[in-house]
PDB file of C-alpha atoms in Angstrom:
ATOM      1  CA  MET A   1      86.525 124.241  70.192  1.00 38.00           C
ATOM      2  CA  MET A   2      84.176 126.676  71.821  1.00 44.00           C
ATOM      3  CA  VAL A   3      86.024 126.511  75.107  1.00 50.00           C
ATOM      4  CA  SER A   4      89.382 127.374  73.626  1.00 61.00           C
ATOM      5  CA  PHE A   5      88.101 130.377  71.732  1.00 62.00           C
ATOM      6  CA  PHE A   6      87.040 132.293  74.764  1.00 63.00           C
ATOM      7  CA  ASP A   7      90.094 131.365  76.762  1.00 62.00           C
ATOM      8  CA  GLN A   8      92.110 134.079  75.147  1.00 62.00           C
ATOM      9  CA  PHE A   9      90.275 136.546  77.322  1.00 64.00           C
ATOM     10  CA  ALA A  10      91.103 134.908  80.621  1.00 66.00           C
ATOM     11  CA  SER A  11      93.603 137.067  82.444  1.00 62.00           C
ATOM     12  CA  PRO A  12      96.866 135.159  82.081  1.00 60.00           C
ATOM     13  CA  SER A  13      98.926 134.765  85.176  1.00 62.00           C
ATOM     14  CA  TYR A  14     102.426 133.293  85.270  1.00 63.00           C
ATOM     15  CA  LEU A  15     104.226 132.496  88.470  1.00 52.00           C
ATOM     16  CA  GLY A  16     101.588 134.489  90.237  1.00 49.00           C
ATOM     17  CA  ILE A  17     102.266 137.664  88.302  1.00 57.00           C
ATOM     18  CA  PRO A  18      99.342 138.786  86.186  1.00 71.00           C
ATOM     19  CA  LEU A  19     100.142 139.879  82.677  1.00 75.00           C
ATOM     20  CA  ILE A  20      97.557 142.593  82.923  1.00 79.00           C
ATOM     21  CA  ALA A  21      99.907 144.624  85.082  1.00 80.00           C
ATOM     22  CA  ILE A  22     102.493 144.804  82.325  1.00 81.00           C
ATOM     23  CA  ALA A  23      99.858 145.345  79.679  1.00 83.00           C
ATOM     24  CA  ILE A  24      98.517 148.362  81.513  1.00 85.00           C
ATOM     25  CA  ALA A  25     101.940 149.787  82.266  1.00 85.00           C
ATOM     26  CA  LEU A  26     103.182 149.516  78.690  1.00 86.00           C
ATOM     27  CA  PRO A  27     101.442 152.579  77.175  1.00 85.00           C
ATOM     28  CA  TRP A  28     103.376 154.792  79.553  1.00 85.00           C
ATOM     29  CA  VAL A  29     106.626 153.585  78.062  1.00 82.00           C
ATOM     30  CA  LEU A  30     105.626 154.292  74.512  1.00 84.00           C
ATOM     31  CA  TYR A  31     105.101 158.031  74.557  1.00 84.00           C
ATOM     32  CA  PRO A  32     108.043 160.374  75.124  1.00 80.00           C
ATOM     33  CA  THR A  33     107.549 163.199  77.566  1.00 81.00           C
ATOM     34  CA  PRO A  34     108.330 166.591  76.117  1.00 79.00           C
ATOM     35  CA  PRO A  35     111.566 167.967  77.594  1.00 77.00           C
ATOM     36  CA  ALA A  36     111.770 171.576  78.629  1.00 74.00           C
ATOM     37  CA  ARG A  37     112.993 172.861  75.292  1.00 75.00           C
ATOM     38  CA  TRP A  38     111.815 175.619  73.078  1.00 78.00           C
ATOM     39  CA  ILE A  39     111.649 173.504  69.954  1.00 78.00           C
ATOM     40  CA  ASN A  40     111.458 169.760  70.264  1.00 77.00           C
ATOM     41  CA  ASN A  41     112.313 166.984  67.927  1.00 79.00           C
ATOM     42  CA  ARG A  42     109.885 165.841  65.289  1.00 80.00           C
ATOM     43  CA  LEU A  43     108.375 162.980  67.194  1.00 80.00           C
ATOM     44  CA  ILE A  44     107.402 165.037  70.182  1.00 85.00           C
ATOM     45  CA  THR A  45     106.119 167.820  67.962  1.00 87.00           C
ATOM     46  CA  ILE A  46     103.856 165.449  66.088  1.00 88.00           C
ATOM     47  CA  GLN A  47     102.624 163.898  69.278  1.00 88.00           C
ATOM     48  CA  GLY A  48     101.899 167.269  70.796  1.00 88.00           C
ATOM     49  CA  TRP A  49     100.125 168.402  67.664  1.00 90.00           C
ATOM     50  CA  PHE A  50      97.846 165.383  67.643  1.00 89.00           C
ATOM     51  CA  ILE A  51      96.985 165.712  71.285  1.00 88.00           C
ATOM     52  CA  ASN A  52      96.295 169.417  70.972  1.00 89.00           C
ATOM     53  CA  ARG A  53      94.106 168.945  67.959  1.00 89.00           C
ATOM     54  CA  PHE A  54      92.152 166.178  69.528  1.00 85.00           C
ATOM     55  CA  THR A  55      91.637 168.063  72.770  1.00 85.00           C
ATOM     56  CA  ASN A  56      90.453 171.107  70.850  1.00 85.00           C
ATOM     57  CA  GLN A  57      87.850 169.022  69.101  1.00 82.00           C
ATOM     58  CA  LEU A  58      86.794 167.483  72.359  1.00 80.00           C
ATOM     59  CA  MET A  59      86.365 170.765  74.158  1.00 81.00           C
ATOM     60  CA  LEU A  60      84.293 172.451  71.447  1.00 80.00           C
ATOM     61  CA  PRO A  61      80.835 171.680  72.817  1.00 77.00           C
ATOM     62  CA  LEU A  62      81.790 172.551  76.353  1.00 77.00           C
ATOM     63  CA  ASN A  63      81.775 175.862  78.133  1.00 74.00           C
ATOM     64  CA  VAL A  64      84.768 177.044  80.120  1.00 75.00           C
ATOM     65  CA  GLY A  65      83.856 175.041  83.175  1.00 74.00           C
ATOM     66  CA  GLY A  66      84.069 171.856  81.176  1.00 76.00           C
ATOM     67  CA  HIS A  67      87.635 172.556  80.172  1.00 81.00           C
ATOM     68  CA  LYS A  68      88.776 171.234  83.507  1.00 82.00           C
ATOM     69  CA  TRP A  69      88.125 167.799  82.103  1.00 81.00           C
ATOM     70  CA  ALA A  70      90.575 168.262  79.251  1.00 81.00           C
ATOM     71  CA  LEU A  71      93.500 166.499  80.863  1.00 84.00           C
ATOM     72  CA  LEU A  72      91.474 163.574  82.064  1.00 86.00           C
ATOM     73  CA  LEU A  73      89.704 162.974  78.786  1.00 86.00           C
ATOM     74  CA  ALA A  74      92.783 163.396  76.608  1.00 87.00           C
ATOM     75  CA  SER A  75      94.848 161.019  78.686  1.00 88.00           C
ATOM     76  CA  LEU A  76      91.986 158.549  78.818  1.00 88.00           C
ATOM     77  CA  MET A  77      91.686 158.614  75.062  1.00 87.00           C
ATOM     78  CA  ILE A  78      95.394 158.036  74.511  1.00 88.00           C
ATOM     79  CA  PHE A  79      95.511 155.295  77.098  1.00 89.00           C
ATOM     80  CA  LEU A  80      92.608 153.410  75.587  1.00 89.00           C
ATOM     81  CA  ILE A  81      93.819 153.805  72.020  1.00 87.00           C
ATOM     82  CA  THR A  82      97.260 152.495  72.916  1.00 88.00           C
ATOM     83  CA  ILE A  83      95.941 149.561  74.848  1.00 88.00           C
ATOM     84  CA  ASN A  84      93.628 148.543  72.057  1.00 87.00           C
ATOM     85  CA  MET A  85      96.212 148.916  69.348  1.00 86.00           C
ATOM     86  CA  LEU A  86      98.739 146.927  71.356  1.00 86.00           C
ATOM     87  CA  GLY A  87      96.176 144.204  71.743  1.00 85.00           C
ATOM     88  CA  LEU A  88      96.253 143.661  68.000  1.00 85.00           C
ATOM     89  CA  LEU A  89      99.780 142.279  68.160  1.00 85.00           C
ATOM     90  CA  PRO A  90     100.012 138.503  68.259  1.00 83.00           C
ATOM     91  CA  TYR A  91      99.779 136.782  71.620  1.00 82.00           C
ATOM     92  CA  THR A  92      99.249 140.027  73.490  1.00 83.00           C
ATOM     93  CA  PHE A  93      96.590 140.567  76.063  1.00 83.00           C
ATOM     94  CA  THR A  94      94.119 143.433  75.869  1.00 84.00           C
ATOM     95  CA  PRO A  95      93.064 144.640  79.287  1.00 84.00           C
ATOM     96  CA  THR A  96      90.027 146.418  77.933  1.00 84.00           C
ATOM     97  CA  THR A  97      88.380 143.122  77.093  1.00 84.00           C
ATOM     98  CA  GLN A  98      87.812 142.720  80.801  1.00 84.00           C
ATOM     99  CA  LEU A  99      84.450 144.106  81.784  1.00 87.00           C
ATOM    100  CA  SER A 100      85.761 144.954  85.227  1.00 87.00           C
ATOM    101  CA  LEU A 101      88.279 147.402  83.848  1.00 88.00           C
ATOM    102  CA  ASN A 102      85.810 149.111  81.566  1.00 89.00           C
ATOM    103  CA  MET A 103      83.216 149.477  84.268  1.00 91.00           C
ATOM    104  CA  GLY A 104      85.973 150.844  86.464  1.00 91.00           C
ATOM    105  CA  PHE A 105      86.438 153.538  83.873  1.00 88.00           C
ATOM    106  CA  ALA A 106      82.785 154.139  83.152  1.00 88.00           C
ATOM    107  CA  VAL A 107      81.078 154.263  86.521  1.00 90.00           C
ATOM    108  CA  PRO A 108      83.267 156.764  88.395  1.00 90.00           C
ATOM    109  CA  LEU A 109      83.474 159.182  85.507  1.00 88.00           C
ATOM    110  CA  TRP A 110      79.773 159.048  84.792  1.00 87.00           C
ATOM    111  CA  LEU A 111      78.963 159.438  88.470  1.00 88.00           C
ATOM    112  CA  ALA A 112      81.257 162.437  88.618  1.00 87.00           C
ATOM    113  CA  THR A 113      79.396 164.145  85.810  1.00 84.00           C
ATOM    114  CA  VAL A 114      76.040 163.503  87.444  1.00 84.00           C
ATOM    115  CA  ILE A 115      77.141 164.646  90.873  1.00 85.00           C
ATOM    116  CA  ILE A 116      78.818 167.771  89.559  1.00 83.00           C
ATOM    117  CA  GLY A 117      75.705 168.612  87.630  1.00 80.00           C
ATOM    118  CA  MET A 118      73.517 168.110  90.666  1.00 80.00           C
ATOM    119  CA  ARG A 119      75.699 170.146  92.942  1.00 82.00           C
ATOM    120  CA  ASN A 120      76.217 173.165  90.757  1.00 77.00           C
ATOM    121  CA  GLN A 121      72.969 173.503  88.918  1.00 75.00           C
ATOM    122  CA  PRO A 122      70.421 171.144  90.399  1.00 74.00           C
ATOM    123  CA  THR A 123      67.417 172.561  88.607  1.00 74.00           C
ATOM    124  CA  ILE A 124      69.003 172.499  85.180  1.00 72.00           C
ATOM    125  CA  ALA A 125      70.346 169.013  85.767  1.00 69.00           C
ATOM    126  CA  LEU A 126      66.932 167.777  86.736  1.00 72.00           C
ATOM    127  CA  GLY A 127      65.452 169.688  83.862  1.00 70.00           C
ATOM    128  CA  HIS A 128      67.425 167.566  81.438  1.00 68.00           C
ATOM    129  CA  LEU A 129      65.276 164.675  82.474  1.00 67.00           C
ATOM    130  CA  LEU A 130      62.366 166.135  80.537  1.00 67.00           C
ATOM    131  CA  PRO A 131      62.845 167.277  76.948  1.00 67.00           C
ATOM    132  CA  GLU A 132      61.137 170.485  75.976  1.00 70.00           C
ATOM    133  CA  GLY A 133      57.883 170.550  74.157  1.00 70.00           C
ATOM    134  CA  THR A 134      56.476 167.218  75.245  1.00 69.00           C
ATOM    135  CA  PRO A 135      52.733 166.907  75.328  1.00 76.00           C
ATOM    136  CA  ILE A 136      51.401 166.976  78.882  1.00 78.00           C
ATOM    137  CA  PRO A 137      49.999 163.447  79.134  1.00 79.00           C
ATOM    138  CA  LEU A 138      53.372 162.001  78.239  1.00 79.00           C
ATOM    139  CA  ILE A 139      55.302 163.737  80.995  1.00 81.00           C
ATOM    140  CA  PRO A 140      55.295 161.036  83.713  1.00 81.00           C
ATOM    141  CA  VAL A 141      56.289 158.295  81.317  1.00 83.00           C
ATOM    142  CA  LEU A 142      58.997 160.397  79.796  1.00 82.00           C
ATOM    143  CA  ILE A 143      60.514 161.241  83.152  1.00 82.00           C
ATOM    144  CA  ILE A 144      60.764 157.579  83.975  1.00 84.00           C
ATOM    145  CA  ILE A 145      62.303 156.844  80.613  1.00 85.00           C
ATOM    146  CA  GLU A 146      64.836 159.622  80.874  1.00 83.00           C
ATOM    147  CA  THR A 147      65.823 158.525  84.373  1.00 84.00           C
ATOM    148  CA  ILE A 148      66.369 155.001  83.211  1.00 88.00           C
ATOM    149  CA  SER A 149      68.448 156.208  80.290  1.00 85.00           C
ATOM    150  CA  LEU A 150      70.542 158.292  82.641  1.00 85.00           C
ATOM    151  CA  LEU A 151      71.153 155.426  85.002  1.00 88.00           C
ATOM    152  CA  ILE A 152      71.983 152.975  82.278  1.00 89.00           C
ATOM    153  CA  ARG A 153      74.661 155.172  80.765  1.00 86.00           C
ATOM    154  CA  PRO A 154      77.680 153.762  82.654  1.00 87.00           C
ATOM    155  CA  LEU A 155      76.571 150.248  81.880  1.00 90.00           C
ATOM    156  CA  ALA A 156      76.303 151.143  78.224  1.00 88.00           C
ATOM    157  CA  LEU A 157      79.714 152.790  78.159  1.00 87.00           C
ATOM    158  CA  GLY A 158      81.505 149.892  79.788  1.00 88.00           C
ATOM    159  CA  VAL A 159      79.724 147.135  77.986  1.00 90.00           C
ATOM    160  CA  ARG A 160      80.066 148.853  74.620  1.00 88.00           C
ATOM    161  CA  LEU A 161      83.834 148.962  74.888  1.00 88.00           C
ATOM    162  CA  THR A 162      84.113 145.415  76.186  1.00 88.00           C
ATOM    163  CA  ALA A 163      81.790 143.925  73.649  1.00 88.00           C
ATOM    164  CA  ASN A 164      83.350 145.654  70.671  1.00 87.00           C
ATOM    165  CA  LEU A 165      86.848 144.606  71.528  1.00 87.00           C
ATOM    166  CA  THR A 166      85.932 141.088  72.529  1.00 86.00           C
ATOM    167  CA  ALA A 167      83.920 140.563  69.380  1.00 87.00           C
ATOM    168  CA  GLY A 168      86.725 141.871  67.230  1.00 86.00           C
ATOM    169  CA  HIS A 169      89.353 139.641  68.769  1.00 86.00           C
ATOM    170  CA  LEU A 170      87.091 136.646  68.642  1.00 86.00           C
ATOM    171  CA  LEU A 171      86.354 137.179  64.967  1.00 85.00           C
ATOM    172  CA  ILE A 172      90.009 137.424  64.165  1.00 85.00           C
ATOM    173  CA  GLN A 173      90.683 134.186  65.979  1.00 83.00           C
ATOM    174  CA  LEU A 174      87.789 132.406  64.295  1.00 85.00           C
ATOM    175  CA  ILE A 175      88.735 133.444  60.807  1.00 85.00           C
ATOM    176  CA  ALA A 176      92.396 132.679  61.375  1.00 83.00           C
ATOM    177  CA  THR A 177      91.511 129.205  62.591  1.00 82.00           C
ATOM    178  CA  ALA A 178      89.343 128.710  59.554  1.00 83.00           C
ATOM    179  CA  VAL A 179      92.220 129.751  57.312  1.00 83.00           C
ATOM    180  CA  PHE A 180      94.555 127.253  58.908  1.00 80.00           C
ATOM    181  CA  VAL A 181      92.077 124.434  58.764  1.00 80.00           C
ATOM    182  CA  LEU A 182      91.329 125.093  55.110  1.00 80.00           C
ATOM    183  CA  LEU A 183      94.971 125.313  54.095  1.00 78.00           C
ATOM    184  CA  PRO A 184      95.108 121.775  52.613  1.00 76.00           C
ATOM    185  CA  MET A 185      92.249 122.749  50.351  1.00 76.00           C
ATOM    186  CA  MET A 186      93.501 125.620  48.288  1.00 73.00           C
ATOM    187  CA  PRO A 187      91.163 128.223  46.838  1.00 77.00           C
ATOM    188  CA  THR A 188      89.109 129.203  49.809  1.00 77.00           C
ATOM    189  CA  VAL A 189      92.241 130.142  51.642  1.00 79.00           C
ATOM    190  CA  ALA A 190      93.079 133.124  49.547  1.00 81.00           C
ATOM    191  CA  ILE A 191      89.657 134.620  50.025  1.00 83.00           C
ATOM    192  CA  LEU A 192      89.680 133.980  53.728  1.00 81.00           C
ATOM    193  CA  THR A 193      93.165 135.368  54.178  1.00 84.00           C
ATOM    194  CA  ALA A 194      92.080 138.526  52.471  1.00 85.00           C
ATOM    195  CA  ALA A 195      89.148 138.657  54.840  1.00 84.00           C
ATOM    196  CA  VAL A 196      91.475 138.308  57.823  1.00 85.00           C
ATOM    197  CA  LEU A 197      93.694 141.105  56.684  1.00 85.00           C
ATOM    198  CA  PHE A 198      90.767 143.330  55.980  1.00 86.00           C
ATOM    199  CA  LEU A 199      89.297 142.540  59.342  1.00 84.00           C
ATOM    200  CA  LEU A 200      92.535 143.411  61.017  1.00 84.00           C
ATOM    201  CA  THR A 201      92.570 146.777  59.353  1.00 84.00           C
ATOM    202  CA  LEU A 202      88.997 147.238  60.323  1.00 82.00           C
ATOM    203  CA  LEU A 203      89.939 146.446  63.846  1.00 82.00           C
ATOM    204  CA  GLU A 204      92.161 149.407  63.839  1.00 79.00           C
ATOM    205  CA  VAL A 205      88.799 150.945  64.169  1.00 78.00           C
ATOM    206  CA  ALA A 206      89.672 150.306  67.778  1.00 79.00           C
ATOM    207  CA  VAL A 207      90.737 153.865  67.445  1.00 76.00           C
ATOM    208  CA  ALA A 208      87.250 154.857  66.457  1.00 76.00           C
ATOM    209  CA  MET A 209      86.047 152.857  69.421  1.00 80.00           C
ATOM    210  CA  ILE A 210      87.926 155.086  71.690  1.00 81.00           C
ATOM    211  CA  GLN A 211      86.578 158.134  69.998  1.00 75.00           C
ATOM    212  CA  ALA A 212      83.127 156.793  70.663  1.00 77.00           C
ATOM    213  CA  TYR A 213      83.919 156.120  74.308  1.00 82.00           C
ATOM    214  CA  VAL A 214      85.380 159.439  75.100  1.00 80.00           C
ATOM    215  CA  PHE A 215      82.872 161.312  73.060  1.00 75.00           C
ATOM    216  CA  VAL A 216      79.948 159.700  74.774  1.00 75.00           C
ATOM    217  CA  LEU A 217      81.577 160.471  78.059  1.00 78.00           C
ATOM    218  CA  LEU A 218      81.822 163.999  76.875  1.00 75.00           C
ATOM    219  CA  LEU A 219      78.213 164.148  75.833  1.00 70.00           C
ATOM    220  CA  SER A 220      77.180 163.310  79.328  1.00 70.00           C
ATOM    221  CA  LEU A 221      78.922 166.416  80.533  1.00 71.00           C
ATOM    222  CA  TYR A 222      76.113 168.848  80.933  1.00 59.00           C
ATOM    223  CA  LEU A 223      78.423 171.211  82.678  1.00 51.00           C
TER     224      LEU A 223
ATOM    225  CA  MET B   1     150.073 150.060  46.273  1.00 52.00           C
ATOM    226  CA  THR B   2     153.479 151.271  47.211  1.00 53.00           C
ATOM    227  CA  TYR B   3     152.201 154.193  49.187  1.00 55.00           C
ATOM    228  CA  LYS B   4     150.560 151.841  51.666  1.00 58.00           C
ATOM    229  CA  PHE B   5     153.727 152.123  53.767  1.00 61.00           C
ATOM    230  CA  LEU B   6     153.557 155.859  53.906  1.00 58.00           C
ATOM    231  CA  ILE B   7     150.349 156.035  55.910  1.00 58.00           C
ATOM    232  CA  PRO B   8     151.241 158.067  58.968  1.00 61.00           C
ATOM    233  CA  ILE B   9     150.674 156.617  62.395  1.00 63.00           C
ATOM    234  CA  ILE B  10     148.650 159.047  64.379  1.00 62.00           C
ATOM    235  CA  VAL B  11     149.584 159.059  68.019  1.00 61.00           C
ATOM    236  CA  VAL B  12     146.768 159.794  70.388  1.00 61.00           C
ATOM    237  CA  PRO B  13     147.386 160.029  74.097  1.00 61.00           C
ATOM    238  CA  VAL B  14     146.427 156.874  75.944  1.00 56.00           C
ATOM    239  CA  VAL B  15     143.790 158.214  78.215  1.00 57.00           C
ATOM    240  CA  GLN B  16     141.742 159.775  75.422  1.00 60.00           C
ATOM    241  CA  ARG B  17     141.260 156.591  73.481  1.00 60.00           C
ATOM    242  CA  LYS B  18     138.265 154.338  73.756  1.00 64.00           C
ATOM    243  CA  LEU B  19     138.715 150.958  75.328  1.00 64.00           C
ATOM    244  CA  GLY B  20     138.941 149.168  72.008  1.00 65.00           C
ATOM    245  CA  ASP B  21     141.962 151.185  70.951  1.00 64.00           C
ATOM    246  CA  VAL B  22     144.013 150.740  74.099  1.00 64.00           C
ATOM    247  CA  ARG B  23     146.793 148.179  73.965  1.00 69.00           C
ATOM    248  CA  LEU B  24     147.071 145.580  76.672  1.00 69.00           C
ATOM    249  CA  ASN B  25     150.053 146.979  78.529  1.00 69.00           C
ATOM    250  CA  GLU B  26     148.474 150.382  78.577  1.00 67.00           C
ATOM    251  CA  LEU B  27     145.323 149.088  80.189  1.00 68.00           C
ATOM    252  CA  CYS B  28     146.289 149.970  83.744  1.00 69.00           C
ATOM    253  CA  VAL B  29     147.144 153.519  82.821  1.00 70.00           C
ATOM    254  CA  TRP B  30     143.911 153.860  80.955  1.00 66.00           C
ATOM    255  CA  LEU B  31     141.820 152.592  83.803  1.00 67.00           C
ATOM    256  CA  GLY B  32     143.556 154.757  86.350  1.00 64.00           C
ATOM    257  CA  GLN B  33     143.336 158.034  84.589  1.00 64.00           C
ATOM    258  CA  GLY B  34     140.446 157.466  82.251  1.00 58.00           C
ATOM    259  CA  LEU B  35     137.927 157.221  85.027  1.00 56.00           C
ATOM    260  CA  PHE B  36     139.135 160.420  86.549  1.00 55.00           C
ATOM    261  CA  LEU B  37     138.978 162.460  83.406  1.00 54.00           C
ATOM    262  CA  LYS B  38     135.506 161.338  82.533  1.00 53.00           C
ATOM    263  CA  ASN B  39     133.783 162.894  85.467  1.00 56.00           C
ATOM    264  CA  HIS B  40     134.218 166.513  84.481  1.00 60.00           C
ATOM    265  CA  ASN B  41     131.444 167.597  82.226  1.00 67.00           C
ATOM    266  CA  THR B  42     130.339 164.390  80.583  1.00 76.00           C
ATOM    267  CA  TRP B  43     126.815 164.857  81.821  1.00 78.00           C
ATOM    268  CA  TYR B  44     126.517 167.924  79.633  1.00 78.00           C
ATOM    269  CA  TYR B  45     127.835 166.109  76.630  1.00 76.00           C
ATOM    270  CA  ARG B  46     125.627 163.154  77.216  1.00 74.00           C
ATOM    271  CA  LYS B  47     122.513 165.218  77.695  1.00 75.00           C
ATOM    272  CA  TYR B  48     122.849 167.740  74.911  1.00 73.00           C
ATOM    273  CA  ILE B  49     125.443 166.592  72.398  1.00 73.00           C
ATOM    274  CA  ASP B  50     125.680 162.832  72.278  1.00 71.00           C
ATOM    275  CA  VAL B  51     121.939 162.396  71.883  1.00 70.00           C
ATOM    276  CA  ARG B  52     120.792 159.127  70.309  1.00 71.00           C
ATOM    277  CA  ARG B  53     118.477 159.333  67.374  1.00 71.00           C
ATOM    278  CA  GLY B  54     115.279 157.421  67.872  1.00 68.00           C
ATOM    279  CA  GLY B  55     114.336 155.208  65.025  1.00 72.00           C
ATOM    280  CA  ILE B  56     111.934 152.535  64.021  1.00 76.00           C
ATOM    281  CA  GLY B  57     114.309 149.824  65.178  1.00 78.00           C
ATOM    282  CA  ARG B  58     114.018 150.654  68.815  1.00 81.00           C
ATOM    283  CA  ILE B  59     110.275 150.601  69.131  1.00 83.00           C
ATOM    284  CA  SER B  60     109.909 147.524  66.961  1.00 87.00           C
ATOM    285  CA  MET B  61     112.353 145.722  69.222  1.00 88.00           C
ATOM    286  CA  LEU B  62     110.325 146.780  72.202  1.00 87.00           C
ATOM    287  CA  LEU B  63     107.089 145.553  70.687  1.00 88.00           C
ATOM    288  CA  THR B  64     108.606 142.287  69.528  1.00 90.00           C
ATOM    289  CA  GLY B  65     110.002 141.739  73.001  1.00 89.00           C
ATOM    290  CA  TYR B  66     106.577 142.414  74.412  1.00 87.00           C
ATOM    291  CA  CYS B  67     105.022 139.855  72.060  1.00 88.00           C
ATOM    292  CA  VAL B  68     107.615 137.280  73.035  1.00 88.00           C
ATOM    293  CA  LEU B  69     107.024 138.004  76.695  1.00 85.00           C
ATOM    294  CA  CYS B  70     103.302 137.537  76.272  1.00 84.00           C
ATOM    295  CA  TYR B  71     103.925 134.284  74.422  1.00 84.00           C
ATOM    296  CA  ILE B  72     106.037 133.019  77.290  1.00 82.00           C
ATOM    297  CA  TRP B  73     103.412 134.174  79.729  1.00 79.00           C
ATOM    298  CA  ASN B  74     100.669 132.300  77.929  1.00 78.00           C
ATOM    299  CA  TYR B  75     102.656 129.185  77.158  1.00 79.00           C
ATOM    300  CA  PRO B  76     101.070 126.835  79.692  1.00 74.00           C
ATOM    301  CA  HIS B  77      97.742 127.609  78.151  1.00 73.00           C
ATOM    302  CA  LEU B  78      98.909 127.583  74.553  1.00 74.00           C
ATOM    303  CA  LYS B  79     100.367 124.113  75.061  1.00 75.00           C
ATOM    304  CA  LYS B  80      96.873 122.718  75.114  1.00 73.00           C
ATOM    305  CA  GLU B  81      96.035 124.099  71.689  1.00 71.00           C
ATOM    306  CA  ARG B  82      98.384 121.875  69.740  1.00 71.00           C
ATOM    307  CA  TRP B  83      96.982 119.742  67.006  1.00 69.00           C
ATOM    308  CA  ARG B  84      99.337 116.926  67.857  1.00 72.00           C
ATOM    309  CA  LYS B  85     100.581 116.040  71.270  1.00 71.00           C
ATOM    310  CA  TYR B  86     104.027 114.958  70.143  1.00 74.00           C
ATOM    311  CA  HIS B  87     105.750 116.623  67.243  1.00 71.00           C
TER     312      HIS B  87
END
């Protein structure tokens, strides 16, 4: 049984066409683009309101130079939320369970923040490696530790997203299988079904997952 | 009851009717002139006046279609997960 549980994460390919292509293209279809009107319909107004509010929150800790990242981070957030929520539908494939995709998001963006920091304010960027007020004997060790923590950040970002989503999907599959197997024997089923439903709602914490991703990305912006 | 026979027959010119209202022998006339008339400012009507209202039906159809597509995509793999080989 162990083999079949993890097979849901293999990228399915039919007639040579990978499903991941459709799964990635689908979020674009789902959001209407605002037409050039003074007042839009309700759906577009709500969508615009959400995006504005979220971007405001995201840009609060940043100075004006960081606001250049607004478009990228907002679109990243919406993309990831949509992909994860779509992955909760039955039989669908979630591209973000693939580590390759998440590292493809994490590494370039993290590297961009580091390089921008180094180019514009090299001394301040290097200064972040050593927190203020450390006792003198600890300085060498702390520099090494801070460097390691800096370098491990993209790995953490990518793996965090992958692991959370994979674990969530796997749990759903496990509990659902348990429910089906226990169906001939009555009482346990009700409890387990309730657990499945609750877990599904909890997995709409995929949204919170994205908050975490983008926010951590934001925190690494010492711009 | 008796006033059923007094319902007036409204005569609408052929070319302005929709296809469902055109009688068979008027079909040629409709086709010939209907296509012509349509090209004037229908784009304006279609863009600003005849707008479709979005509803929950449309997106749920899209998502259901997506689920079905993914099921079809995964079928060769899902075949192995049956509990019985022959049903």
